mmCIF file of C-alpha atoms in Angstrom:
data_model
loop_
_atom_site.group_PDB
_atom_site.id
_atom_site.type_symbol
_atom_site.label_atom_id
_atom_site.label_comp_id
_atom_site.label_asym_id
_atom_site.label_seq_id
_atom_site.Cartn_x
_atom_site.Cartn_y
_atom_site.Cartn_z
ATOM 1 C CA UNK A 813 -192.161 127.491 -69.940
ATOM 2 C CA UNK A 814 -189.986 127.608 -73.054
ATOM 3 C CA UNK A 815 -187.111 125.138 -72.971
ATOM 4 C CA UNK A 816 -183.712 126.742 -73.680
ATOM 5 C CA UNK A 817 -180.163 125.426 -73.804
ATOM 6 C CA UNK A 818 -178.301 126.104 -70.545
ATOM 7 C CA UNK A 819 -181.531 126.395 -68.573
ATOM 8 C CA UNK A 820 -181.786 124.711 -65.131
ATOM 9 C CA UNK A 821 -185.155 123.204 -64.161
ATOM 10 C CA UNK A 822 -186.474 121.069 -61.292
ATOM 11 C CA UNK A 823 -188.419 118.095 -62.658
ATOM 12 C CA UNK A 824 -189.658 114.599 -61.774
ATOM 13 C CA UNK A 825 -188.645 111.898 -64.243
ATOM 14 C CA UNK A 826 -191.714 110.117 -65.611
ATOM 15 C CA UNK A 827 -190.295 107.363 -67.838
ATOM 16 C CA UNK A 828 -187.321 105.804 -69.582
ATOM 17 C CA UNK A 829 -186.740 106.309 -73.296
ATOM 18 C CA UNK A 830 -185.386 103.642 -75.636
ATOM 19 C CA UNK A 831 -181.618 103.693 -75.120
ATOM 20 C CA UNK A 832 -181.820 104.164 -71.354
ATOM 21 C CA UNK A 833 -182.193 107.889 -70.735
ATOM 22 C CA UNK A 834 -184.775 109.261 -68.326
ATOM 23 C CA UNK A 835 -187.763 111.023 -69.883
ATOM 24 C CA UNK A 836 -189.742 114.044 -68.773
ATOM 25 C CA UNK A 837 -192.094 116.287 -70.739
ATOM 26 C CA UNK A 838 -191.922 120.038 -70.262
ATOM 27 C CA UNK A 839 -194.836 121.860 -71.907
ATOM 28 C CA UNK A 840 -195.276 118.883 -74.228
ATOM 29 C CA UNK A 841 -191.614 118.734 -75.266
ATOM 30 C CA UNK A 842 -189.768 115.474 -74.606
ATOM 31 C CA UNK A 843 -186.579 116.021 -72.598
ATOM 32 C CA UNK A 844 -184.138 113.104 -72.360
ATOM 33 C CA UNK A 845 -182.118 113.123 -69.148
ATOM 34 C CA UNK A 846 -178.925 111.086 -68.852
ATOM 35 C CA UNK A 847 -178.519 108.936 -65.689
ATOM 36 C CA UNK A 848 -182.042 109.514 -64.417
ATOM 37 C CA UNK A 849 -184.759 106.974 -63.603
ATOM 38 C CA UNK A 850 -188.534 107.309 -63.237
ATOM 39 C CA UNK A 851 -189.514 108.763 -59.873
ATOM 40 C CA UNK A 852 -186.289 110.766 -59.475
ATOM 41 C CA UNK A 853 -186.801 114.386 -58.497
ATOM 42 C CA UNK A 854 -183.836 116.198 -60.020
ATOM 43 C CA UNK A 855 -182.390 119.544 -60.942
ATOM 44 C CA UNK A 856 -181.442 119.265 -64.604
ATOM 45 C CA UNK A 857 -179.592 121.479 -67.052
ATOM 46 C CA UNK A 858 -180.558 121.526 -70.719
ATOM 47 C CA UNK A 859 -177.454 120.630 -72.761
ATOM 48 C CA UNK A 860 -178.994 120.385 -76.214
ATOM 49 C CA UNK A 861 -182.160 121.842 -77.749
ATOM 50 C CA UNK A 862 -183.696 120.620 -80.991
ATOM 51 C CA UNK A 863 -186.996 121.441 -82.679
ATOM 52 C CA UNK A 864 -188.943 118.505 -81.218
ATOM 53 C CA UNK A 865 -186.898 117.419 -78.202
ATOM 54 C CA UNK A 866 -184.149 118.414 -75.797
ATOM 55 C CA UNK A 867 -181.369 116.642 -73.884
ATOM 56 C CA UNK A 868 -180.289 117.323 -70.313
ATOM 57 C CA UNK A 869 -178.037 116.076 -67.549
ATOM 58 C CA UNK A 870 -178.622 115.818 -63.823
ATOM 59 C CA UNK A 871 -177.076 118.631 -61.803
ATOM 60 C CA UNK A 872 -178.473 117.487 -58.449
ATOM 61 C CA UNK A 873 -180.499 114.499 -57.258
ATOM 62 C CA UNK A 874 -183.104 116.134 -55.012
ATOM 63 C CA UNK A 875 -185.035 112.969 -54.117
ATOM 64 C CA UNK A 876 -184.151 109.476 -55.307
ATOM 65 C CA UNK A 877 -186.704 107.206 -56.932
ATOM 66 C CA UNK A 878 -187.652 104.104 -54.886
ATOM 67 C CA UNK A 879 -186.436 102.097 -57.919
ATOM 68 C CA UNK A 880 -182.936 103.606 -57.742
ATOM 69 C CA UNK A 881 -180.148 101.416 -56.271
ATOM 70 C CA UNK A 882 -176.470 102.004 -55.521
ATOM 71 C CA UNK A 883 -174.463 100.762 -58.532
ATOM 72 C CA UNK A 884 -171.720 98.281 -57.546
ATOM 73 C CA UNK A 885 -169.307 99.471 -60.261
ATOM 74 C CA UNK A 886 -167.141 102.559 -59.723
ATOM 75 C CA UNK A 887 -167.456 103.446 -63.428
ATOM 76 C CA UNK A 888 -171.259 103.444 -63.474
ATOM 77 C CA UNK A 889 -172.577 106.568 -65.159
ATOM 78 C CA UNK A 890 -169.348 107.150 -67.078
ATOM 79 C CA UNK A 891 -168.715 103.851 -68.870
ATOM 80 C CA UNK A 892 -170.536 102.661 -71.986
ATOM 81 C CA UNK A 893 -170.639 99.039 -70.811
ATOM 82 C CA UNK A 894 -173.702 99.339 -68.535
ATOM 83 C CA UNK A 895 -176.563 101.815 -68.822
ATOM 84 C CA UNK A 896 -178.848 100.910 -65.921
ATOM 85 C CA UNK A 897 -176.760 99.738 -62.974
ATOM 86 C CA UNK A 898 -178.496 102.289 -60.759
ATOM 87 C CA UNK A 899 -181.952 100.878 -61.621
ATOM 88 C CA UNK A 900 -183.439 97.852 -59.822
ATOM 89 C CA UNK A 901 -183.059 94.809 -62.102
ATOM 90 C CA UNK A 902 -186.735 93.794 -61.948
ATOM 91 C CA UNK A 903 -187.650 97.322 -63.048
ATOM 92 C CA UNK A 904 -185.122 97.124 -65.902
ATOM 93 C CA UNK A 905 -186.972 94.059 -67.199
ATOM 94 C CA UNK A 906 -190.292 95.910 -67.060
ATOM 95 C CA UNK A 907 -188.954 98.772 -69.175
ATOM 96 C CA UNK A 908 -187.276 96.443 -71.675
ATOM 97 C CA UNK A 909 -190.659 94.822 -72.299
ATOM 98 C CA UNK A 910 -192.242 98.260 -72.631
ATOM 99 C CA UNK A 911 -189.613 99.338 -75.187
ATOM 100 C CA UNK A 912 -190.316 96.277 -77.349
ATOM 101 C CA UNK A 913 -194.034 97.025 -77.195
ATOM 102 C CA UNK A 914 -193.515 100.686 -78.110
ATOM 103 C CA UNK A 915 -191.178 99.789 -80.991
ATOM 104 C CA UNK A 916 -193.754 97.393 -82.454
ATOM 105 C CA UNK A 917 -196.429 100.084 -82.235
ATOM 106 C CA UNK A 918 -194.509 103.201 -83.281
ATOM 107 C CA UNK A 919 -192.017 101.753 -85.768
ATOM 108 C CA UNK A 920 -193.710 98.546 -86.905
ATOM 109 C CA UNK A 921 -197.239 99.982 -86.807
ATOM 110 C CA UNK A 922 -198.376 96.731 -85.134
ATOM 111 C CA UNK A 923 -201.184 97.487 -82.705
ATOM 112 C CA UNK A 924 -202.128 95.426 -79.639
ATOM 113 C CA UNK A 925 -199.292 92.928 -80.102
ATOM 114 C CA UNK A 926 -198.919 90.571 -77.161
ATOM 115 C CA UNK A 927 -195.494 91.104 -75.613
ATOM 116 C CA UNK A 928 -194.658 88.616 -72.872
ATOM 117 C CA UNK A 929 -192.694 89.581 -69.730
ATOM 118 C CA UNK A 930 -188.928 89.752 -70.222
ATOM 119 C CA UNK A 931 -187.134 86.546 -69.247
ATOM 120 C CA UNK A 932 -184.457 87.506 -66.687
ATOM 121 C CA UNK A 933 -180.819 86.522 -66.987
ATOM 122 C CA UNK A 934 -179.691 83.878 -64.513
ATOM 123 C CA UNK A 935 -176.677 86.119 -63.771
ATOM 124 C CA UNK A 936 -176.730 89.899 -63.587
ATOM 125 C CA UNK A 937 -172.924 90.161 -63.374
ATOM 126 C CA UNK A 938 -170.045 87.933 -64.450
ATOM 127 C CA UNK A 939 -172.043 86.522 -67.355
ATOM 128 C CA UNK A 940 -170.218 87.823 -70.454
ATOM 129 C CA UNK A 941 -168.174 85.252 -72.347
ATOM 130 C CA UNK A 942 -166.448 87.884 -74.455
ATOM 131 C CA UNK A 943 -164.929 91.264 -73.549
ATOM 132 C CA UNK A 944 -162.980 93.736 -75.689
ATOM 133 C CA UNK A 945 -160.678 96.333 -74.118
ATOM 134 C CA UNK A 946 -159.100 99.182 -76.102
ATOM 135 C CA UNK A 947 -155.593 100.531 -75.626
ATOM 136 C CA UNK A 948 -154.913 104.259 -75.660
ATOM 137 C CA UNK A 949 -151.890 106.518 -75.274
ATOM 138 C CA UNK A 950 -153.987 109.101 -73.404
ATOM 139 C CA UNK A 951 -156.664 107.747 -71.122
ATOM 140 C CA UNK A 952 -159.859 109.495 -70.099
ATOM 141 C CA UNK A 953 -160.087 110.477 -66.412
ATOM 142 C CA UNK A 954 -163.151 110.220 -64.185
ATOM 143 C CA UNK A 955 -164.088 113.338 -62.157
ATOM 144 C CA UNK A 956 -162.579 111.709 -59.035
ATOM 145 C CA UNK A 957 -159.314 110.985 -60.854
ATOM 146 C CA UNK A 958 -159.119 114.593 -62.046
ATOM 147 C CA UNK A 959 -158.835 115.704 -58.416
ATOM 148 C CA UNK A 960 -155.645 113.672 -57.884
ATOM 149 C CA UNK A 961 -152.525 115.860 -58.322
ATOM 150 C CA UNK A 962 -150.141 113.121 -59.541
ATOM 151 C CA UNK A 963 -152.490 111.104 -61.761
ATOM 152 C CA UNK A 964 -150.900 109.560 -64.863
ATOM 153 C CA UNK A 965 -152.796 110.672 -67.964
ATOM 154 C CA UNK A 966 -150.916 108.392 -70.347
ATOM 155 C CA UNK A 967 -151.506 104.730 -71.145
ATOM 156 C CA UNK A 968 -154.799 103.059 -70.409
ATOM 157 C CA UNK A 969 -156.584 99.864 -71.359
ATOM 158 C CA UNK A 970 -160.293 99.479 -70.874
ATOM 159 C CA UNK A 971 -163.786 100.395 -72.011
ATOM 160 C CA UNK A 972 -165.117 103.516 -73.701
ATOM 161 C CA UNK A 973 -167.124 106.497 -72.581
ATOM 162 C CA UNK A 974 -170.583 106.121 -74.225
ATOM 163 C CA UNK A 975 -170.760 107.255 -77.841
ATOM 164 C CA UNK A 976 -167.020 107.901 -78.259
ATOM 165 C CA UNK A 977 -164.174 106.063 -79.974
ATOM 166 C CA UNK A 978 -161.282 107.966 -78.393
ATOM 167 C CA UNK A 979 -162.287 108.300 -74.703
ATOM 168 C CA UNK A 980 -161.033 105.125 -72.993
ATOM 169 C CA UNK A 981 -160.994 104.397 -69.248
ATOM 170 C CA UNK A 982 -158.123 102.564 -67.637
ATOM 171 C CA UNK A 983 -160.592 99.916 -66.447
ATOM 172 C CA UNK A 984 -159.271 98.178 -63.347
ATOM 173 C CA UNK A 985 -162.176 95.752 -63.032
ATOM 174 C CA UNK A 986 -165.298 95.038 -65.049
ATOM 175 C CA UNK A 987 -168.129 93.290 -63.237
ATOM 176 C CA UNK A 988 -169.599 91.917 -66.463
ATOM 177 C CA UNK A 989 -166.855 89.315 -66.847
ATOM 178 C CA UNK A 990 -165.767 86.494 -64.488
ATOM 179 C CA UNK A 991 -163.006 87.302 -61.984
ATOM 180 C CA UNK A 992 -160.232 85.580 -63.953
ATOM 181 C CA UNK A 993 -160.921 87.971 -66.816
ATOM 182 C CA UNK A 994 -160.031 90.884 -64.552
ATOM 183 C CA UNK A 995 -156.797 89.172 -63.486
ATOM 184 C CA UNK A 996 -155.873 88.653 -67.148
ATOM 185 C CA UNK A 997 -156.705 92.294 -67.884
ATOM 186 C CA UNK A 998 -154.430 93.499 -65.087
ATOM 187 C CA UNK A 999 -151.572 91.173 -66.079
ATOM 188 C CA UNK A 1000 -151.775 92.420 -69.661
ATOM 189 C CA UNK A 1001 -151.798 96.024 -68.421
ATOM 190 C CA UNK A 1002 -148.566 95.463 -66.469
ATOM 191 C CA UNK A 1003 -146.936 93.599 -69.343
ATOM 192 C CA UNK A 1004 -147.797 96.325 -71.868
ATOM 193 C CA UNK A 1005 -146.354 98.994 -69.576
ATOM 194 C CA UNK A 1006 -143.090 97.053 -69.132
ATOM 195 C CA UNK A 1007 -142.796 95.984 -72.791
ATOM 196 C CA UNK A 1008 -141.310 99.240 -74.047
ATOM 197 C CA UNK A 1009 -143.681 99.156 -77.044
ATOM 198 C CA UNK A 1010 -146.080 102.122 -77.397
ATOM 199 C CA UNK A 1011 -149.863 101.850 -77.098
ATOM 200 C CA UNK A 1012 -151.874 102.748 -80.173
ATOM 201 C CA UNK A 1013 -152.901 106.405 -80.404
ATOM 202 C CA UNK A 1014 -156.572 106.698 -81.300
ATOM 203 C CA UNK A 1015 -155.926 110.089 -82.942
ATOM 204 C CA UNK A 1016 -152.390 109.622 -84.268
ATOM 205 C CA UNK A 1017 -152.993 106.035 -85.468
ATOM 206 C CA UNK A 1018 -149.456 105.170 -84.422
ATOM 207 C CA UNK A 1019 -148.294 102.620 -81.868
ATOM 208 C CA UNK A 1020 -148.249 98.853 -81.328
ATOM 209 C CA UNK A 1021 -150.805 97.699 -78.700
ATOM 210 C CA UNK A 1022 -154.411 98.025 -79.951
ATOM 211 C CA UNK A 1023 -156.890 95.744 -78.166
ATOM 212 C CA UNK A 1024 -157.217 92.894 -75.711
ATOM 213 C CA UNK A 1025 -160.067 90.456 -76.323
ATOM 214 C CA UNK A 1026 -160.924 87.811 -73.728
ATOM 215 C CA UNK A 1027 -163.183 84.846 -74.456
ATOM 216 C CA UNK A 1028 -164.522 82.416 -71.853
ATOM 217 C CA UNK A 1029 -165.959 78.942 -72.401
ATOM 218 C CA UNK A 1030 -168.672 78.697 -69.756
ATOM 219 C CA UNK A 1031 -169.240 74.953 -70.191
ATOM 220 C CA UNK A 1032 -165.571 74.010 -69.722
ATOM 221 C CA UNK A 1033 -164.257 77.081 -67.828
ATOM 222 C CA UNK A 1034 -161.459 77.690 -70.347
ATOM 223 C CA UNK A 1035 -160.164 80.991 -71.715
ATOM 224 C CA UNK A 1036 -158.801 82.463 -74.931
ATOM 225 C CA UNK A 1037 -156.642 85.604 -74.928
ATOM 226 C CA UNK A 1038 -156.603 87.517 -78.216
ATOM 227 C CA UNK A 1039 -153.976 90.278 -78.368
ATOM 228 C CA UNK A 1040 -154.623 92.716 -81.218
ATOM 229 C CA UNK A 1041 -151.564 94.634 -82.402
ATOM 230 C CA UNK A 1042 -150.746 97.015 -85.245
ATOM 231 C CA UNK A 1043 -147.778 94.917 -86.373
ATOM 232 C CA UNK A 1044 -146.185 91.500 -85.896
ATOM 233 C CA UNK A 1045 -143.734 90.964 -83.037
ATOM 234 C CA UNK A 1046 -143.539 87.280 -82.136
ATOM 235 C CA UNK A 1047 -140.603 87.768 -79.785
ATOM 236 C CA UNK A 1048 -142.546 89.969 -77.368
ATOM 237 C CA UNK A 1049 -145.962 88.378 -77.765
ATOM 238 C CA UNK A 1050 -144.801 84.763 -77.466
ATOM 239 C CA UNK A 1051 -143.242 85.673 -74.126
ATOM 240 C CA UNK A 1052 -146.501 86.974 -72.665
ATOM 241 C CA UNK A 1053 -148.462 84.096 -74.246
ATOM 242 C CA UNK A 1054 -146.404 81.420 -72.480
ATOM 243 C CA UNK A 1055 -146.404 83.431 -69.239
ATOM 244 C CA UNK A 1056 -150.212 83.604 -69.219
ATOM 245 C CA UNK A 1057 -150.620 79.892 -69.915
ATOM 246 C CA UNK A 1058 -148.105 78.958 -67.203
ATOM 247 C CA UNK A 1059 -149.769 81.255 -64.663
ATOM 248 C CA UNK A 1060 -153.370 80.325 -65.458
ATOM 249 C CA UNK A 1061 -154.087 76.687 -66.432
ATOM 250 C CA UNK A 1062 -157.564 77.758 -67.570
ATOM 251 C CA UNK A 1063 -155.988 79.762 -70.428
ATOM 252 C CA UNK A 1064 -155.683 77.266 -73.291
ATOM 253 C CA UNK A 1065 -155.449 79.603 -76.292
ATOM 254 C CA UNK A 1066 -153.442 82.780 -76.942
ATOM 255 C CA UNK A 1067 -153.666 84.320 -80.406
ATOM 256 C CA UNK A 1068 -152.522 87.534 -82.049
ATOM 257 C CA UNK A 1069 -154.680 89.415 -84.525
ATOM 258 C CA UNK A 1070 -152.682 91.942 -86.548
ATOM 259 C CA UNK A 1071 -154.230 94.960 -88.245
ATOM 260 C CA UNK A 1072 -152.767 98.195 -89.566
ATOM 261 C CA UNK A 1073 -156.185 99.545 -90.524
ATOM 262 C CA UNK A 1074 -157.357 102.699 -88.774
ATOM 263 C CA UNK A 1075 -160.823 101.307 -88.044
ATOM 264 C CA UNK A 1076 -161.305 100.511 -84.361
ATOM 265 C CA UNK A 1077 -162.203 96.842 -84.781
ATOM 266 C CA UNK A 1078 -160.542 93.782 -83.260
ATOM 267 C CA UNK A 1079 -160.699 91.655 -86.405
ATOM 268 C CA UNK A 1080 -157.180 91.351 -87.768
ATOM 269 C CA UNK A 1081 -155.972 91.262 -91.351
ATOM 270 C CA UNK A 1082 -153.991 88.207 -90.254
ATOM 271 C CA UNK A 1083 -153.876 85.956 -87.189
ATOM 272 C CA UNK A 1084 -151.099 84.032 -85.441
ATOM 273 C CA UNK A 1085 -151.534 81.333 -82.800
ATOM 274 C CA UNK A 1086 -148.977 82.261 -80.136
ATOM 275 C CA UNK A 1087 -149.517 79.382 -77.688
ATOM 276 C CA UNK A 1088 -151.984 76.538 -77.156
ATOM 277 C CA UNK A 1089 -155.094 76.220 -79.301
ATOM 278 C CA UNK A 1090 -156.549 78.587 -81.874
ATOM 279 C CA UNK A 1091 -160.175 78.014 -80.753
ATOM 280 C CA UNK A 1092 -162.371 77.424 -77.696
ATOM 281 C CA UNK A 1093 -165.152 74.865 -77.326
ATOM 282 C CA UNK A 1094 -168.374 75.872 -75.574
ATOM 283 C CA UNK A 1095 -171.755 74.193 -75.235
ATOM 284 C CA UNK A 1096 -175.370 75.241 -75.417
ATOM 285 C CA UNK A 1097 -177.644 72.353 -74.525
ATOM 286 C CA UNK A 1098 -176.450 69.257 -76.385
ATOM 287 C CA UNK A 1099 -174.545 71.219 -79.011
ATOM 288 C CA UNK A 1100 -170.843 72.058 -78.961
ATOM 289 C CA UNK A 1101 -169.525 75.151 -80.720
ATOM 290 C CA UNK A 1102 -165.971 75.709 -81.884
ATOM 291 C CA UNK A 1103 -165.268 79.416 -81.386
ATOM 292 C CA UNK A 1104 -162.368 81.293 -82.966
ATOM 293 C CA UNK A 1105 -161.176 84.750 -81.936
ATOM 294 C CA UNK A 1106 -163.366 86.389 -84.572
ATOM 295 C CA UNK A 1107 -166.413 84.108 -84.355
ATOM 296 C CA UNK A 1108 -169.854 85.430 -83.556
ATOM 297 C CA UNK A 1109 -171.297 83.824 -80.430
ATOM 298 C CA UNK A 1110 -174.019 85.036 -78.070
ATOM 299 C CA UNK A 1111 -172.191 86.820 -75.241
ATOM 300 C CA UNK A 1112 -174.428 85.424 -72.470
ATOM 301 C CA UNK A 1113 -174.117 81.629 -72.775
ATOM 302 C CA UNK A 1114 -176.877 80.692 -70.249
ATOM 303 C CA UNK A 1115 -179.023 83.461 -71.757
ATOM 304 C CA UNK A 1116 -178.515 81.966 -75.234
ATOM 305 C CA UNK A 1117 -179.678 78.583 -73.928
ATOM 306 C CA UNK A 1118 -182.834 80.251 -72.582
ATOM 307 C CA UNK A 1119 -183.323 81.987 -75.931
ATOM 308 C CA UNK A 1120 -183.076 78.745 -77.907
ATOM 309 C CA UNK A 1121 -185.327 76.846 -75.489
ATOM 310 C CA UNK A 1122 -187.958 79.581 -75.760
ATOM 311 C CA UNK A 1123 -187.815 79.556 -79.576
ATOM 312 C CA UNK A 1124 -188.088 75.754 -79.510
ATOM 313 C CA UNK A 1125 -191.149 75.972 -77.269
ATOM 314 C CA UNK A 1126 -192.960 78.506 -79.477
ATOM 315 C CA UNK A 1127 -191.973 76.809 -82.749
ATOM 316 C CA UNK A 1128 -193.438 73.516 -81.465
ATOM 317 C CA UNK A 1129 -190.729 71.521 -83.228
ATOM 318 C CA UNK A 1130 -191.253 67.802 -83.634
ATOM 319 C CA UNK A 1131 -187.589 66.918 -84.170
ATOM 320 C CA UNK A 1132 -187.927 66.202 -87.886
ATOM 321 C CA UNK A 1133 -187.345 69.779 -89.074
ATOM 322 C CA UNK A 1134 -184.136 71.363 -90.337
ATOM 323 C CA UNK A 1135 -183.458 74.524 -88.328
ATOM 324 C CA UNK A 1136 -181.239 77.340 -89.605
ATOM 325 C CA UNK A 1137 -179.554 79.657 -87.109
ATOM 326 C CA UNK A 1138 -179.292 82.947 -88.996
ATOM 327 C CA UNK A 1139 -177.942 86.055 -87.281
#
């Protein structure tokens, strides 16, 4: 069978490719299928055909894989935040190990390397200590939302559709962050709507509200709110800063990064401390870290502790060495 764009084919998914797409081979050609897991029997449609591979999407799930689970998030399959929510977590770990092994062999040309089992995260959800949400003047609608006759297609604040900079969901709740993060996200949404200031247009590059970044200190259960705007407006932003700190005692830092650059990054050209502190303190093991809005810090704090402990174990450190943390 010759694979053609637009063609519909019934297949059984045999593997997962690096990046998370299901994999099936049709007459020797690799076909990457979005939102499919090994063992799924599916009707697929070819959406893209190249010389050595093709891409497809699932038209109908004919028989679910025993490894498939119901994703708890309503945005699963549309949002770029999570790739594998519909795959059993233990199976995810198996494929992550396999992908490391394949990368060493195919890219690094390292044969028969010993790759240990993937160490699981102590939390599958609610573990991220940093989240970034984009503002848009025209939000992207899910298929369910498109069926609603009176749906507002204007302002949204949330996460992106995979591989895009301009398609932003109005994310009501993200399961990757602790619950207070979702309350802060909703409060900021309501405040932005009532502020009278326009959200930033990702095509027009005009508007005021650009991003909301939330940071969480796991060790001390404290929060930083970083509001990223296209211009300075202390009158409006100081009001929301004090409101957040009065409402939520765990919020100890509210800062404003300001950038007029078109690039979709949260790092400002300047920064103002609106209320409270300008940094958070978090801990990994015996070490405390002072974290600013634009600091790099591993986003899974307990996972970082596991990472460092594992490195320590394999390095067989005596305690007399000088260790550099280079990222």
